[in-house]
Amino acid sequence: MIIVLKPNQSQEKVDGFMKKLTSSYDVQVNTWVGAHSTVLGLIGDTTAIDDEYIAAQDVVDSVRRVQEPYKKANRKFHPEDTVITLPGGQQIGGGALAFIAGPCSVESEEQICGIAERVKASGAQFLRGGAFKPRTSPYAFQGMKAEGLELLSKAKKKTGLPIVTEIMSIDHLPLFDDVDIIQVGARNMQNFELLKQLGKLRKPILLKRGLANTMEELLMSAEYIMAEGNEQVILCERGIRTYETMTRNTLDISAVPVLKRLSHLPVIVDPSHASGINWLIEPLALSAAAIGADGLIIEVHNDPSHALCDGAQSITPDQFDALASKVGRLWDTVRAL
Ligand code: PEP
Ligand code: MN
């Protein structure tokens, strides 16, 4: 961190400020004294330093970070890729492309078990399905809640597929015992209290990027979970809000290589929420596989036109089968390059 002091500060003020820095933080301070102003270079762990607090000090002219504000998620301090491995051996980030597939929402036993069997046969290693749904309208279907989680457990028992499902409130955590990967949805990416509580678990967390959040903010949210001791975080690019209206969101495909460069955490892509349109799922999935994503999370419904949520972006099991085979072949080709 570089701190430029205001010109012509008394030595007493400068010394007092430097003393405050070294006594409050685990840093060393180097000084460069110019004709009119002094520049301080802070070396060490600057993650705990609040830039705005420093900028507000009366001797300070400007502050610039040269090191990222996240540490646990930072590849600099953890060069090897993190691989999430479930007790059943399923992996995310281990060099293969993980497929998480299933409906937007659990609707019935027949629906979730039927889809689970179909996506498993097509190569999916994880089953998704929302039980607690974050809907824009309070009058829209809110999910089957506890019953939905029970139905997911039934589908897991039948197929052996681990479950990925979204948590909306920490009060619901006791219901999530049988859930293998807990999803934090885009709307909760900065629900810091929720993130802190999930950080106390020893279960993988799938953290989706917020609708209007930067990659650094996503990494800082991962840091919230990791700082509490849970290092099993999977990042998910699911499209961001832009001025474009042709698609539900805009898939920020560059987030995949950027996040993987900045962080050791696995990065997956959700082409369903990124596009909102069923025929766009396959091309976006192909692009995600080509650019190096560690996995895909895709909405699959047996009867999209009657889906209780997100039917327009849901593909059928047959379409998923074709997609998985095509994406798998592209993945192999790209890896062989
Ligand atoms: C979902 O995965 O069902 C979902 C609601 O996604 P997002 O939080 O990305 O909108
Ligand atoms: Mn959905």
Coordinates of C-alpha atoms in Angstrom, one line a residue, residues 105-256:
S105 CA -37.1 -25.4 -8.7
V106 CA -38.1 -28.7 -7.3
E107 CA -41.8 -29.2 -8.1
S108 CA -42.7 -32.8 -7.3
E109 CA -41.1 -36.2 -6.5
E110 CA -41.7 -37.4 -10.0
Q111 CA -40.2 -34.3 -11.6
I112 CA -37.0 -34.2 -9.5
C113 CA -36.3 -37.9 -9.5
G114 CA -37.1 -38.2 -13.2
I115 CA -34.8 -35.3 -14.2
A116 CA -32.1 -36.6 -11.8
E117 CA -32.1 -40.0 -13.6
R118 CA -32.0 -38.4 -17.0
V119 CA -29.2 -35.9 -16.3
K120 CA -27.1 -38.6 -14.5
A121 CA -27.4 -40.8 -17.6
S122 CA -26.1 -37.9 -19.7
G123 CA -23.0 -37.5 -17.5
A124 CA -24.0 -34.9 -14.8
Q125 CA -22.2 -35.6 -11.6
F126 CA -24.4 -33.2 -9.4
L127 CA -28.1 -32.5 -9.2
R128 CA -29.3 -28.9 -8.8
G129 CA -32.8 -27.9 -7.7
G130 CA -34.1 -24.9 -5.8
A131 CA -36.3 -25.4 -2.7
F132 CA -36.1 -21.8 -1.4
K133 CA -36.5 -19.6 -4.4
P134 CA -35.5 -15.9 -4.5
R135 CA -38.2 -14.4 -6.7
T136 CA -38.6 -10.8 -7.7
S137 CA -42.4 -10.9 -7.0
P138 CA -43.6 -12.0 -3.6
Y139 CA -46.7 -13.5 -5.4
A140 CA -44.6 -15.8 -7.6
F141 CA -43.9 -19.4 -6.6
Q142 CA -41.4 -19.3 -3.7
G143 CA -40.3 -23.0 -3.9
M144 CA -41.4 -26.1 -2.0
K145 CA -39.1 -25.2 0.9
A146 CA -38.5 -28.0 3.5
E147 CA -40.5 -30.4 1.3
G148 CA -38.4 -29.6 -1.7
L149 CA -35.3 -30.4 0.3
E150 CA -36.8 -33.8 1.2
L151 CA -37.6 -34.5 -2.4
L152 CA -34.0 -33.6 -3.3
S153 CA -32.8 -36.2 -0.7
K154 CA -35.0 -38.8 -2.3
A155 CA -33.6 -38.1 -5.7
K156 CA -30.1 -38.3 -4.2
K157 CA -30.9 -41.7 -2.7
K158 CA -32.2 -43.0 -6.0
T159 CA -29.4 -41.7 -8.2
G160 CA -26.4 -41.1 -5.9
L161 CA -26.1 -37.6 -7.3
P162 CA -25.0 -35.1 -4.7
I163 CA -27.3 -32.1 -4.2
V164 CA -26.7 -28.5 -4.9
T165 CA -29.4 -26.1 -3.6
E166 CA -29.7 -22.5 -2.5
I167 CA -29.9 -21.2 1.0
M168 CA -31.7 -17.9 1.6
S169 CA -31.6 -17.6 5.3
I170 CA -29.3 -19.0 7.9
D171 CA -32.4 -20.0 9.9
H172 CA -33.0 -22.7 7.4
L173 CA -29.5 -24.3 7.9
P174 CA -30.8 -27.2 10.0
L175 CA -32.8 -28.3 7.0
F176 CA -29.6 -28.5 4.9
D177 CA -27.9 -31.4 6.6
D178 CA -28.2 -33.7 3.5
V179 CA -27.2 -31.0 1.1
D180 CA -23.8 -31.5 -0.4
I181 CA -23.0 -28.1 -1.8
I182 CA -24.8 -25.0 -0.5
Q183 CA -25.5 -22.4 -3.1
V184 CA -25.5 -18.7 -2.3
G185 CA -27.5 -17.0 -4.9
A186 CA -26.6 -13.8 -6.8
R187 CA -29.0 -11.8 -4.6
N188 CA -27.2 -12.9 -1.4
M189 CA -23.6 -12.5 -2.6
Q190 CA -23.1 -9.6 -0.2
N191 CA -25.3 -10.9 2.6
F192 CA -22.2 -10.8 4.8
E193 CA -23.8 -12.4 7.9
L194 CA -25.0 -15.3 5.9
L195 CA -21.5 -15.7 4.4
K196 CA -19.9 -15.6 7.8
Q197 CA -22.2 -18.3 9.1
L198 CA -21.5 -20.5 6.1
G199 CA -17.8 -20.0 6.7
K200 CA -18.2 -21.9 10.0
L201 CA -19.4 -25.0 8.1
R202 CA -17.1 -27.6 6.6
K203 CA -19.2 -28.1 3.4
P204 CA -18.6 -26.6 -0.1
I205 CA -20.3 -23.3 -0.9
L206 CA -21.2 -22.4 -4.4
L207 CA -21.0 -18.6 -4.5
K208 CA -22.7 -16.9 -7.4
R209 CA -21.7 -13.5 -8.6
G210 CA -24.1 -10.7 -7.8
L211 CA -26.2 -9.1 -10.5
A212 CA -24.1 -5.9 -10.4
N213 CA -20.9 -6.9 -8.6
T214 CA -17.3 -6.7 -9.7
M215 CA -15.0 -9.7 -9.7
E216 CA -13.1 -8.2 -6.8
E217 CA -16.4 -8.0 -4.8
L218 CA -17.0 -11.6 -5.6
L219 CA -13.6 -12.5 -4.3
M220 CA -14.1 -10.4 -1.2
S221 CA -17.4 -12.4 -0.6
A222 CA -15.4 -15.6 -1.0
E223 CA -13.0 -14.2 1.5
Y224 CA -15.8 -13.7 4.1
I225 CA -16.5 -17.5 3.9
M226 CA -12.8 -18.5 3.9
A227 CA -11.8 -16.1 6.7
E228 CA -14.1 -18.1 9.0
G229 CA -12.3 -21.3 8.1
N230 CA -14.3 -22.8 5.2
E231 CA -11.9 -22.9 2.3
Q232 CA -14.2 -24.9 0.0
V233 CA -15.7 -22.2 -2.1
I234 CA -16.7 -22.5 -5.8
L235 CA -17.1 -19.3 -7.7
C236 CA -19.9 -19.0 -10.3
E237 CA -20.2 -16.5 -13.1
R238 CA -23.9 -16.2 -13.9
G239 CA -24.2 -13.1 -16.0
I240 CA -24.3 -9.5 -14.9
R241 CA -26.6 -6.6 -15.5
T242 CA -25.6 -4.4 -18.4
Y243 CA -27.5 -2.1 -20.8
E244 CA -28.2 -5.0 -23.1
T245 CA -31.8 -6.2 -23.1
M246 CA -31.6 -9.0 -25.7
T247 CA -30.5 -11.4 -23.0
R248 CA -31.6 -11.7 -19.3
N249 CA -28.1 -10.9 -18.2
T250 CA -24.7 -10.6 -20.0
L251 CA -22.4 -13.5 -19.5
D252 CA -19.1 -12.0 -18.5
I253 CA -17.0 -14.8 -20.1
S254 CA -13.7 -13.0 -19.3
A255 CA -14.5 -13.5 -15.6
V256 CA -13.5 -17.1 -16.0

